[in-house]
Structure formats: C-alpha cells, structure tokens
XYZ file of C-alpha atoms in Angstrom:
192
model
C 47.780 63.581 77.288
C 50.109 66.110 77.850
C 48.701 66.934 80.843
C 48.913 63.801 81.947
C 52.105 62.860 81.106
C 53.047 66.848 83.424
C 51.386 65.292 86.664
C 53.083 61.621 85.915
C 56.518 63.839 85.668
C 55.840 65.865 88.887
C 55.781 62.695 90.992
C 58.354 61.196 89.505
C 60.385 64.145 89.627
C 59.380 64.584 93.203
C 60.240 61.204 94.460
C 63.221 60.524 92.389
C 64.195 63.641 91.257
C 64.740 65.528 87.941
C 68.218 64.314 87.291
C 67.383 60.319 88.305
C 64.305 60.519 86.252
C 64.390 59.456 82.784
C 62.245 59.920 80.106
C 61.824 56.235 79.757
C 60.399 56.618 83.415
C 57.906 58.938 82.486
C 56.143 57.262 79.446
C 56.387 53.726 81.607
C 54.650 55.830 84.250
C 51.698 57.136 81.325
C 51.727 54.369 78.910
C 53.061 55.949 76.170
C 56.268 56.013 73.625
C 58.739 58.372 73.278
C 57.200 59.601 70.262
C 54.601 60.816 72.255
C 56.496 62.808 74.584
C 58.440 63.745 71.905
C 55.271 65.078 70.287
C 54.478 67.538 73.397
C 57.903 68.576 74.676
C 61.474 69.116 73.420
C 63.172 67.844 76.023
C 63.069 66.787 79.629
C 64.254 70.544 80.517
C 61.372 71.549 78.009
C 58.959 69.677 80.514
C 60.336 70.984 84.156
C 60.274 74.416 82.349
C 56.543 73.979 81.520
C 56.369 72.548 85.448
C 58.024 76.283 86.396
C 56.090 78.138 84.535
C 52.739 76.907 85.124
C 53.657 77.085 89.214
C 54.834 80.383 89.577
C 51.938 81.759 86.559
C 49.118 80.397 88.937
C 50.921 81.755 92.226
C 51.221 85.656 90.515
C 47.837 85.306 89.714
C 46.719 85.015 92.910
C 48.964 86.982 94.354
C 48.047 89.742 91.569
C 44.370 89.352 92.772
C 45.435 89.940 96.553
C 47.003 93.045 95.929
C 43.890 94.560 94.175
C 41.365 93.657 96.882
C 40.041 96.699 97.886
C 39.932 97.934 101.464
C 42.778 95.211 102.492
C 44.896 96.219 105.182
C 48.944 95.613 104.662
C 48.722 93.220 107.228
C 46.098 91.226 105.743
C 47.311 91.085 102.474
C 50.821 89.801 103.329
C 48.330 87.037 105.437
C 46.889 86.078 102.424
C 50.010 85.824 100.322
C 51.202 83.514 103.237
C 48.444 81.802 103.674
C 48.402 81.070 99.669
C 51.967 79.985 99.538
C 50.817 77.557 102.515
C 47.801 76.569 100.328
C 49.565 75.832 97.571
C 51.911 73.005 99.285
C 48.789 71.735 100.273
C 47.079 71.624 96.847
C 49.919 71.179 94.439
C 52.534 69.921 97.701
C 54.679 67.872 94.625
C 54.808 71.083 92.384
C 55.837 73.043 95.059
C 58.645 70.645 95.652
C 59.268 70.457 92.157
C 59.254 74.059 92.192
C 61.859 74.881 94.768
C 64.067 71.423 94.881
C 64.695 71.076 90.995
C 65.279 75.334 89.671
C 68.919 74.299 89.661
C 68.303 71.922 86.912
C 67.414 74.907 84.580
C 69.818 76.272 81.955
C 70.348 79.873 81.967
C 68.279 80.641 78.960
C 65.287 79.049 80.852
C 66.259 80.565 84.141
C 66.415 83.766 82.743
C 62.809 83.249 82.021
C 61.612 82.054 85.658
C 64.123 84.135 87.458
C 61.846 87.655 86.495
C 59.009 86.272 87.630
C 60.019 85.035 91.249
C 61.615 88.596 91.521
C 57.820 89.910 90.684
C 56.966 87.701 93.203
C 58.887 89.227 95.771
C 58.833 92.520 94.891
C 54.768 92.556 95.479
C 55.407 91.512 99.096
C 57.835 94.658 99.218
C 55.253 96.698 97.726
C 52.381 95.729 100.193
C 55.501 96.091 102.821
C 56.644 99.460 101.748
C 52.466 100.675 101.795
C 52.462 99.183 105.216
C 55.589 101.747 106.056
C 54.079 104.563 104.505
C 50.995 104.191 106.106
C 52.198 103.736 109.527
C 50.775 100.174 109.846
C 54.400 99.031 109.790
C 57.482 100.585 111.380
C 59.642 103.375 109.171
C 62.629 102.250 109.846
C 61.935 99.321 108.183
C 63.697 96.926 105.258
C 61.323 96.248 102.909
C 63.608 94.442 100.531
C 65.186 91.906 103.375
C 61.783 91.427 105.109
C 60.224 90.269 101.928
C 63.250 87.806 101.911
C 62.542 87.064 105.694
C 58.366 85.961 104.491
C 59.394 84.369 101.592
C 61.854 82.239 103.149
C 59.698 81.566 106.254
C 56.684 80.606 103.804
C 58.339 78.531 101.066
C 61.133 76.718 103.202
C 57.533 74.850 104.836
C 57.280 72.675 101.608
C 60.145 70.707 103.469
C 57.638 70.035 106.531
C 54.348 71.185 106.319
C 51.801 68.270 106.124
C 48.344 69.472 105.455
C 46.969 66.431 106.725
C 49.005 67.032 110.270
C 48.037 68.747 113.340
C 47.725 72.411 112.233
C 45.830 73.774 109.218
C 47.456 76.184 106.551
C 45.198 78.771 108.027
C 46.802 78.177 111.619
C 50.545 77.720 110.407
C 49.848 80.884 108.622
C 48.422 82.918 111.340
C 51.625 81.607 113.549
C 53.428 83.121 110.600
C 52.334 86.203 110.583
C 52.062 86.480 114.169
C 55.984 85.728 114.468
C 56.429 88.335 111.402
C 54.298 91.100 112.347
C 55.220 91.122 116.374
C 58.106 91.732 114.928
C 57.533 94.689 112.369
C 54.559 95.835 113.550
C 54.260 99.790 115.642
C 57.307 101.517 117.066
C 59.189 98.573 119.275
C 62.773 98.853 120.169
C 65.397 98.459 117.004
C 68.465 96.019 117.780
C-alpha cells in the first residue's frame, strides 16, 4: 500500500505539483483514508522526502557501480553516468521531475539530508574527471569542479524535454552529450 499510495503521489505531484496537491488528493487517487496515509507517513513532506530519497539512493547506486567497473576509460564512465541520468527520465521520467521541480518544498532539516547526497553525486563525476586529468585522457588545465556542474546541468536540465518515446534514444541524446562535452575537454585544444 505504501508503495502504492508513493507512485499515486508522484503523478499527482508531477502534474499538479507538491504544493497544489493535497493529501485528500492522494488517498482519492488510491482509495484509501487518511488514516491510512497517516499509518505510512508523517506528513506530506514525510512522503516527498521518501520520493528524494529513494531517487537519488537508486541513482548513487548505479553510479557507485560505474565507477568500480574495471578497465573503464574516464570517458566512458562519465558516458554511462550520462547515459543513466538520461535513462532514468525515461524509466522513472515523473520521479525525476519530482526530483528536480519539487527540492524547494523541503525544510532544512530534510534538505540537509538530500543535499549530501547530490554533492556525492557530483563529486563522483569530479573524481572520474580529475582521473581523466591525471591520466592525460582529459586536458590539465582543466576544472573539474565547474565541469561536473557543466554535465550535471546538461544531463538533468533534459527532464524538461527529453521524450523517450521521441525521435532520438537516451543512448543517442547521450552520445550527442558527450560528444558536445568531450570535444570540448578532450587533448590539448586552444584555452579561451
């Protein structure tokens, strides 16, 4: 049930959004009473928290398992944290919205709590980035910290448009991604 009642919320809270959303709306949307949300969450915060959480858990996970493949260029894993991000919009599109859209509906106690973790977040692309320097994959003169910025802004700002259904596939608006990144990163080019 509570389950349930999490992927009711999503959609509502995609469609209407968290603050036009009431909890009345969501047990309508289930079939249930208030008791029973009641009986699964604190509060409406309690429930976009769990929403957070359960986002940005799966996404480090993945993003944890990336980092440990073995013989993985630096190039390829920032492809596949791309391409993941990209996936993810197209698997859990209203989570993802939910996600990015609604964080300002957070109090601090509970942003305090989701804040770490999107830092961790970035600061494995700025990892793989600073390998990628070190190696000589990637340029030296290189920011790490602002290009990790630069993906995740590229990457996440696509839950506005990317359709999965549309013309290109996650794997292609990926690739054009990277390609747009790494032409730009990539060997000893001239610095502006």
């Amino acid at each position: 049930m509570k389950e349930k009642m999490t992927e009711h919320s999503i959609r509502l809270f995609e469609k209407k959004g968290f603050s036009e959303t009431s909890i009345s709306d969501i047990v309508e949307s289930v079939g249930v009473t208030k008791g029973t949300f009641y009986y699964y969450f604190t509060s409406k915060e309690q429930l976009l928290m769990d929403i957070h959480l359960a986002y940005i858990d799966e996404l480090l996970s993945e993003q944890e398992r990336i980092m440990l493949e073995p013989g993985k260029s630096c190039k390829d894993k920032l492809f596949d944290m791309v391409l993941m991000l990209l996936k993810s919009i197209k698997t859990k599109k209203s989570s993802a919205t939910v996600f990015f859209r609604e964080m300002k509906n957070l109090s601090d106690d509970k942003l305090a709590q989701i804040l770490p973790k999107r830092d961790e977040f970035r600061n494995k692309i700025e990892q793989v980035l600073i390998s990628g320097i070190e190696s000589g994959e990637l340029r030296s003169n290189l920011d790490a910290s602002i290009i990790s910025f630069a993906i995740l802004g590229v990457a996440n700002w696509s839950y506005h448009w990317f359709d999965p259904e549309g013309e290109k596939t996650e794997q292609e608006v990926a690739a054009i991604f990277m390609g747009m990144i790494l032409q730009g990163i990539e060997g000893d080019q001239v610095t502006y």
